[in-house]
Coordinates of C-alpha atoms in Angstrom, one line a residue:
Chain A
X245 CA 0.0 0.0 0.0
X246 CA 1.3 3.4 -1.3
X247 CA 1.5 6.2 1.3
X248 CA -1.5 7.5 -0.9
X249 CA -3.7 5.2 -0.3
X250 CA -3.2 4.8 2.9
X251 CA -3.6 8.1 3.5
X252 CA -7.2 8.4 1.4
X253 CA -8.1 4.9 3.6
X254 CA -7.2 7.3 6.9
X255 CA -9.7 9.7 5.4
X256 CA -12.2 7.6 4.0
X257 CA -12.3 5.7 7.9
X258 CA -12.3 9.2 9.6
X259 CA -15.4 10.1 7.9
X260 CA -16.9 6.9 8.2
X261 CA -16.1 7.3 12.1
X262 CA -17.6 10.7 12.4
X263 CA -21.0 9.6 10.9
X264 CA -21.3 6.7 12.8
X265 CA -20.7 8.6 16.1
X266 CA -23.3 11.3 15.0
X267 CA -25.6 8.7 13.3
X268 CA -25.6 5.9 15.9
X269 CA -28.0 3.1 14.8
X270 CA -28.7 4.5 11.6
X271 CA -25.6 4.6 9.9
X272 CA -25.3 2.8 6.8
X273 CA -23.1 2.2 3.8
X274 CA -24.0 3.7 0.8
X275 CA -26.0 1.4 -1.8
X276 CA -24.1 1.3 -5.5
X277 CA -26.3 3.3 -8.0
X278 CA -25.6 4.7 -11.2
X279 CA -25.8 6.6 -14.0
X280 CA -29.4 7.0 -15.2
X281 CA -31.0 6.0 -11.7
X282 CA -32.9 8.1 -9.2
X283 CA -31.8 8.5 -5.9
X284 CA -32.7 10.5 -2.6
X285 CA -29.9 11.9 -1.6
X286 CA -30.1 13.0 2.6
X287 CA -27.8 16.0 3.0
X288 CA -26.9 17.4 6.2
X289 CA -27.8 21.2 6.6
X290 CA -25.9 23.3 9.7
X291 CA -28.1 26.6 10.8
X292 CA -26.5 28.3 13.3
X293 CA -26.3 25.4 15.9
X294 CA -28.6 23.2 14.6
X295 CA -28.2 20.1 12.4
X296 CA -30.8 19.1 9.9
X297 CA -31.8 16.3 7.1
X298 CA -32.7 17.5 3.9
X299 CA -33.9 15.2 1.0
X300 CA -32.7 16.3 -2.6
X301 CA -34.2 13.8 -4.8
X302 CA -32.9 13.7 -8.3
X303 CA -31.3 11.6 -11.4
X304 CA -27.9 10.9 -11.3
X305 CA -26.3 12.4 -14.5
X306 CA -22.7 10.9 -13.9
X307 CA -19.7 10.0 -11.5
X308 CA -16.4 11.2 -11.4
X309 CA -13.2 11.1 -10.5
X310 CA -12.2 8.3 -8.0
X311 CA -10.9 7.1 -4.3
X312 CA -11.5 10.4 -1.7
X313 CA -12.0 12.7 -4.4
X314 CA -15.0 10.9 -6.1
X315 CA -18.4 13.1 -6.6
X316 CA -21.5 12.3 -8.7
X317 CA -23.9 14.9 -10.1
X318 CA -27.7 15.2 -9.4
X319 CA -30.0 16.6 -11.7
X320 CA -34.0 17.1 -10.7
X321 CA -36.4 19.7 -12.0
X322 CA -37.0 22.3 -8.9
X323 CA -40.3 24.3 -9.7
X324 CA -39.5 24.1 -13.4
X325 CA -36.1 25.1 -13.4
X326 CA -33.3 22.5 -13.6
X327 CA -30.9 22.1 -10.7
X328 CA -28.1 19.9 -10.9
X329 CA -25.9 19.5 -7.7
X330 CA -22.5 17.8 -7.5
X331 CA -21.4 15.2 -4.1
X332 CA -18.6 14.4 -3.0
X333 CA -19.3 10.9 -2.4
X334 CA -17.4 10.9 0.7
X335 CA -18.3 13.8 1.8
X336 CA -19.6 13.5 5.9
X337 CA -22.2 15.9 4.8
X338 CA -24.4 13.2 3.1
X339 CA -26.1 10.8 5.8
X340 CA -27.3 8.5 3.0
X341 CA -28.5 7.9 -0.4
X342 CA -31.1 6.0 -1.0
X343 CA -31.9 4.4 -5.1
X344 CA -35.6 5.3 -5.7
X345 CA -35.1 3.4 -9.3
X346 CA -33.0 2.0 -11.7
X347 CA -32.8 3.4 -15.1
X348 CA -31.8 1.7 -18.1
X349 CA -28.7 3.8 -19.6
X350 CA -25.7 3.5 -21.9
X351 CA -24.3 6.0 -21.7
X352 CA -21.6 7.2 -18.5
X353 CA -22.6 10.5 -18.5
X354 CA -26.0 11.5 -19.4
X355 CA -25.8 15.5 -19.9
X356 CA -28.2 14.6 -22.6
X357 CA -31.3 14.9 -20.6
X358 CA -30.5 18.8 -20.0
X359 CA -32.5 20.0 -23.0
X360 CA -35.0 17.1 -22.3
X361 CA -38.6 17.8 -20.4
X362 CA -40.1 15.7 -18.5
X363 CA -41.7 12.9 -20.4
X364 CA -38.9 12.5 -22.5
X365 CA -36.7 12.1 -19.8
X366 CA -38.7 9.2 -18.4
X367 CA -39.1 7.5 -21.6
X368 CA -35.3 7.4 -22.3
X369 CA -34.8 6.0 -18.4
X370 CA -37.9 3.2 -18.9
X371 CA -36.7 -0.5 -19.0
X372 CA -38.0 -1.1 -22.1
X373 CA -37.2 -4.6 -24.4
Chain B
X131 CA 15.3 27.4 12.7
X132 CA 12.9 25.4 15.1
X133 CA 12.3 22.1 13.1
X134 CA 13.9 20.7 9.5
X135 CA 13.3 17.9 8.0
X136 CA 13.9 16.0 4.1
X137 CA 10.8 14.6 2.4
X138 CA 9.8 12.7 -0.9
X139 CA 6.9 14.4 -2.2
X140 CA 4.1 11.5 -3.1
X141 CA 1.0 13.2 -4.3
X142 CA -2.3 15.1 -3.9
X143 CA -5.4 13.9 -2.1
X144 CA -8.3 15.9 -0.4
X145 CA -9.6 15.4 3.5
X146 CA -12.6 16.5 5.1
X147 CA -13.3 18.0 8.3
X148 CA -15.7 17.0 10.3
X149 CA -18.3 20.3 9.4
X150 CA -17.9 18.7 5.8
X151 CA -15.3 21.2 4.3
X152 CA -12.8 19.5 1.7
X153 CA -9.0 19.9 2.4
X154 CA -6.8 19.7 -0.8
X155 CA -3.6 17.9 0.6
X156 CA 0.1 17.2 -0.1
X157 CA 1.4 13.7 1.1
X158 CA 4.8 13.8 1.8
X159 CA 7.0 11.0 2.8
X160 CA 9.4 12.5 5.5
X161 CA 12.3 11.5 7.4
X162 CA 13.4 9.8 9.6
X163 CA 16.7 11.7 9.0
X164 CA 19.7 11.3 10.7
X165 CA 22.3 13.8 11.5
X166 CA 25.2 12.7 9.8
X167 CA 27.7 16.5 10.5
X168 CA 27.7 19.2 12.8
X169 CA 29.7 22.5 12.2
X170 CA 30.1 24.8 14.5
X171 CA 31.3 28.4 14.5
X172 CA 34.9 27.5 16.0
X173 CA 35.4 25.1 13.1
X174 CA 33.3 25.7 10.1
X175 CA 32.6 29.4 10.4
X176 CA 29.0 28.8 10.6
X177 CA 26.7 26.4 12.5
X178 CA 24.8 24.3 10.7
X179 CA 23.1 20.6 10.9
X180 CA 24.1 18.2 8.0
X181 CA 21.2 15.4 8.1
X182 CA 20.7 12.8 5.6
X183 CA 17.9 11.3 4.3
X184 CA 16.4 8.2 1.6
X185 CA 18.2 5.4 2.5
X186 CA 20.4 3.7 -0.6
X187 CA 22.4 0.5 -0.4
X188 CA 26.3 -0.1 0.4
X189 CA 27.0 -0.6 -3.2
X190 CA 26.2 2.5 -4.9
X191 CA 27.9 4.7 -2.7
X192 CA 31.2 6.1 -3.5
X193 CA 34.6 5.7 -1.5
X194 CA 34.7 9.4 -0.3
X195 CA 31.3 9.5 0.9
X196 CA 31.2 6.0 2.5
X197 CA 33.8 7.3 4.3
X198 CA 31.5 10.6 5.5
X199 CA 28.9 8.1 6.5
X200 CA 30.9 5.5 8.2
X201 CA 33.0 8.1 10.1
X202 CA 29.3 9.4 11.1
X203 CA 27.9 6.2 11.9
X204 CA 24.9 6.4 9.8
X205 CA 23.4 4.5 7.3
X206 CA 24.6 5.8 3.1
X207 CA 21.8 8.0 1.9
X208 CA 20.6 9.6 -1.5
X209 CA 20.5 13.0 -0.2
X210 CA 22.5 15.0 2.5
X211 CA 21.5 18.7 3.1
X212 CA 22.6 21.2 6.0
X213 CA 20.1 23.7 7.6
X214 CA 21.8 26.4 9.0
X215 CA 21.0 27.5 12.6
X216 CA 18.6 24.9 14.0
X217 CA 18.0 25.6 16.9
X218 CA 17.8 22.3 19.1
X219 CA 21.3 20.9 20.5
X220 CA 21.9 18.0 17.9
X221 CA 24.3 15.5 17.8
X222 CA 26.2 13.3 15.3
X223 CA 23.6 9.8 14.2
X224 CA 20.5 11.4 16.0
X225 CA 17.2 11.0 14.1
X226 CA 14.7 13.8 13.1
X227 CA 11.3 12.3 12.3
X228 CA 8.0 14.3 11.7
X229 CA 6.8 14.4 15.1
X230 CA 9.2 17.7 15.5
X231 CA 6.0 19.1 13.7
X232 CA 2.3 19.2 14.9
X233 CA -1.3 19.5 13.5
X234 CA -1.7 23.5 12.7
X235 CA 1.9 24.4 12.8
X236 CA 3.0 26.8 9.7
X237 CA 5.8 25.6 7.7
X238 CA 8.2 26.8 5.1
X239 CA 8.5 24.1 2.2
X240 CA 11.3 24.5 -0.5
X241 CA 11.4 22.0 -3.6
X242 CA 12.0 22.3 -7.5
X243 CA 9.5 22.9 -9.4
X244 CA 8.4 21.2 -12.4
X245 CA 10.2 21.9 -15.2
X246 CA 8.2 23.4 -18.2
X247 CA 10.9 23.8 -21.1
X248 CA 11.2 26.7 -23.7
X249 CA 8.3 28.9 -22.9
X250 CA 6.7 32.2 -25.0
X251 CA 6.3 35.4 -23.2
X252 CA 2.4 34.2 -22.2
X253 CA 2.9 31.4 -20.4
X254 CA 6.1 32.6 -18.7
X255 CA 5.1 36.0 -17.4
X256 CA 1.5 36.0 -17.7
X257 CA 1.9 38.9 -20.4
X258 CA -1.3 39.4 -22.7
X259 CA -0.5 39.0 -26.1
X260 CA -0.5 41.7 -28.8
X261 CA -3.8 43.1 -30.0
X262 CA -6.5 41.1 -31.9
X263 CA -7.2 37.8 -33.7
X264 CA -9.3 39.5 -36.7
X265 CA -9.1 43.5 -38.5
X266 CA -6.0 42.6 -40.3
X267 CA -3.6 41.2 -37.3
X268 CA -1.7 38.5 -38.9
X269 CA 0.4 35.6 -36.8
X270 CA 0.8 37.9 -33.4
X271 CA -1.7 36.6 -31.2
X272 CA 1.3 35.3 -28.7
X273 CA 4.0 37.8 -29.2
X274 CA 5.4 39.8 -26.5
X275 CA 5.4 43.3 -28.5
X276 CA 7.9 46.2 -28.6
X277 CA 11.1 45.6 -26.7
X278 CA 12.5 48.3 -26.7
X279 CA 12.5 52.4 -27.3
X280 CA 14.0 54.3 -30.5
X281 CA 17.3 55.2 -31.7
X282 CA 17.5 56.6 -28.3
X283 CA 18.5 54.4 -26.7
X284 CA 19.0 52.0 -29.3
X285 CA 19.9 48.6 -27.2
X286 CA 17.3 46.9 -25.1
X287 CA 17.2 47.6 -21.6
X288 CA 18.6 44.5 -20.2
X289 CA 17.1 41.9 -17.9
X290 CA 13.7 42.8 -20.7
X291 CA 11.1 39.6 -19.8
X292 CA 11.5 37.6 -23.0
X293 CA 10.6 33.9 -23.9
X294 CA 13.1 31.0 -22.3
X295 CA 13.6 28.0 -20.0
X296 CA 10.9 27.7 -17.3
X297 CA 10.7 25.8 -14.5
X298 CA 12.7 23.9 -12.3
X299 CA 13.4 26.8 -10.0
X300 CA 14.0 26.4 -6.3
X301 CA 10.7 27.5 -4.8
X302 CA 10.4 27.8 -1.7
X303 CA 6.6 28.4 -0.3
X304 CA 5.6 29.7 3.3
X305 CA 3.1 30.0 5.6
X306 CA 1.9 26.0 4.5
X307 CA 0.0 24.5 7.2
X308 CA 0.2 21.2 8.2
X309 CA -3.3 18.9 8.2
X310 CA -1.9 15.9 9.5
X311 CA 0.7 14.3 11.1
X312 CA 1.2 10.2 11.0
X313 CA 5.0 9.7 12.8
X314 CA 4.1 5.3 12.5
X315 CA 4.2 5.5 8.8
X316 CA 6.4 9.1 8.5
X317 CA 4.4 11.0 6.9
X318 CA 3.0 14.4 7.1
X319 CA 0.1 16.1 5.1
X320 CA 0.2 19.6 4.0
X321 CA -2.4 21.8 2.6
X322 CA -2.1 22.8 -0.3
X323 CA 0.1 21.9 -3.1
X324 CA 4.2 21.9 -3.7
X325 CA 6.7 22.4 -5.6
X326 CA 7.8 19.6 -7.6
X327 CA 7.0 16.2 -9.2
X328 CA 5.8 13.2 -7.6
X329 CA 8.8 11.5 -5.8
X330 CA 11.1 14.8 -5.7
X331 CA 12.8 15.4 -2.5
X332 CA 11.8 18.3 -0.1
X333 CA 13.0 20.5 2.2
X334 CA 10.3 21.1 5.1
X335 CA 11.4 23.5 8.2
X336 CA 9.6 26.2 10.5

């Protein structure tokens, strides 16, 4: 093992630690997802003191990058106007991610559906034959 | 000079804290280095610590140094450098490892940097190019302009900022703070990034 990797294991573990000591029972490992599917995505959100969940819910467009530094992007369709928000996907901000769906895909990146609307969108995503 | 120490630069990686903020790093590979000379004022001049640091094997060192080592009593080494002024009382075959340093300290890190060959004007000193790429301009979209005045003067001024070699300076980059500390596997994260390729040595001291 490199120095490297030890040292993004170190960070990957410290991060893992932190949410188990803040999440307790509910701690869990993220489940593998992909391009194409829709996930809910629970985000920590700091006011002042306080700590609070809040659900983004969107389709993932694409991951990048790899090891400590990997994100993937989140696209969903907030009162008509498209949002798209990038996670680190170690990031102890996230508490979990949850896959709503699977979409059928294949392509890795799927900055297709930003001109798309709605329907379309979930025709290209259906499991069809 | 409080602390020095010799490192191997290994590469970039991020950390988070724990309110969720990402921390671009350096890994560095430091020490443990070994004092292998001491000169004093009385018989150098100066004072200075000579410490060595990446261990190499018996066979690839030459006569002269092994002598320098053996006389020393430390193990051959690929790279001996002397820090001027340190300020703790050292002695011939002690060991400096990265716990001379701690999480928050500010440090001074000193490498080479990467070297980036013959370079325009652009690239090297961030000048702006001359004028536009349309109306008639023809083939000076990268060109550093005039260099010089008239037939008064007639020369140009010299030490003018032309194209040449860049990179591989000595850099040295302060006021670097250190994330991490791990003296079981030596080695010691910095924020931020260095001077240098991956596997070039390093000077780290505060």
């Amino acid at each position: 093992m490199t120095s490297l990797q030890y040292i993004e294991q170190v960070a990957k573990d410290r991060v893992a630690a932190t949410k188990k000591a803040k999440d307790g029972d509910k701690y869990q490992e993220f489940p593998e997802f992909g391009p194409g599917d829709t996930v809910n995505v629970a985000v920590r959100v700091i006011e002042g003191e306080k700590e609070r969940i809040q659900n983004y819910k969107g389709i993932v467009l694409g991951i990048q990058g790899g090891g400590i530094s990997k994100t993937f992007n989140v696209r969903k369709i907030s009162n008509g106007i498209g949002v798209e928000r990038i996670f680190p996907f170690h990031s102890p901000m996230i508490q979990s991610i949850e896959v709503l769906s699977k979409g059928r895909v294949r392509r890795a990146k799927l900055y297709y559906l930003r001109g798309m609307s709605d329907k379309k969108t979930r025709q290209k995503l259906a499991n069809r034959k | 000079m409080k602390a020095a120490i010799l490192g191997k630069k290994k590469g970039m990686t991020s950390y988070f804290t724990a309110d969720g903020t990402h921390v671009p790093c350096t890994v560095v590979e430091a020490g443990p280095c070994y004092v292998s000379q001491v000169k004093t004022n009385e018989t150098d001049g100066y004072n200075a610590v000579q410490i060595t640091f990446d261990e190499k094997s018996d066979k690839n060192v030459n006569k002269p140094l092994k002598g320098h080592f053996a006389k020393a009593g430390v193990k051959p080494a690929y790279v001996l450098k002397e820090f001027r002024d340190l300020q703790n009382d050292l002695k011939v075959g002690e060991s400096l490892t990265v716990e001379q340093f701690e999480v928050g300290d500010f440090i001074k890190v000193k490498g080479t940097s990467k070297g980036k060959g013959f370079q325009g004007v652009m690239k090297r000193y961030n000048f702006k190019g001359v004028g536009m790429a349309t109306h008639g301009q023809k083939n000076r979209q990268r060109h550093p302009g005039s260099i010089g005045q008239s037939s008064d003067p007639s020369r140009v001024m010299k030490g003018l900022r032309m194209a040449g070699r860049m990179g591989g300076d000595t850099v040295t980059i302060a006021n670097m703070e250190v994330v991490d500390v791990f003296p079981d596997k030596n080695i010691i994260l910095i924020k931020g990034s260095v001077p240098g390729t991956r596997n070039s040595y390093l000077e780290i001291y505060k």
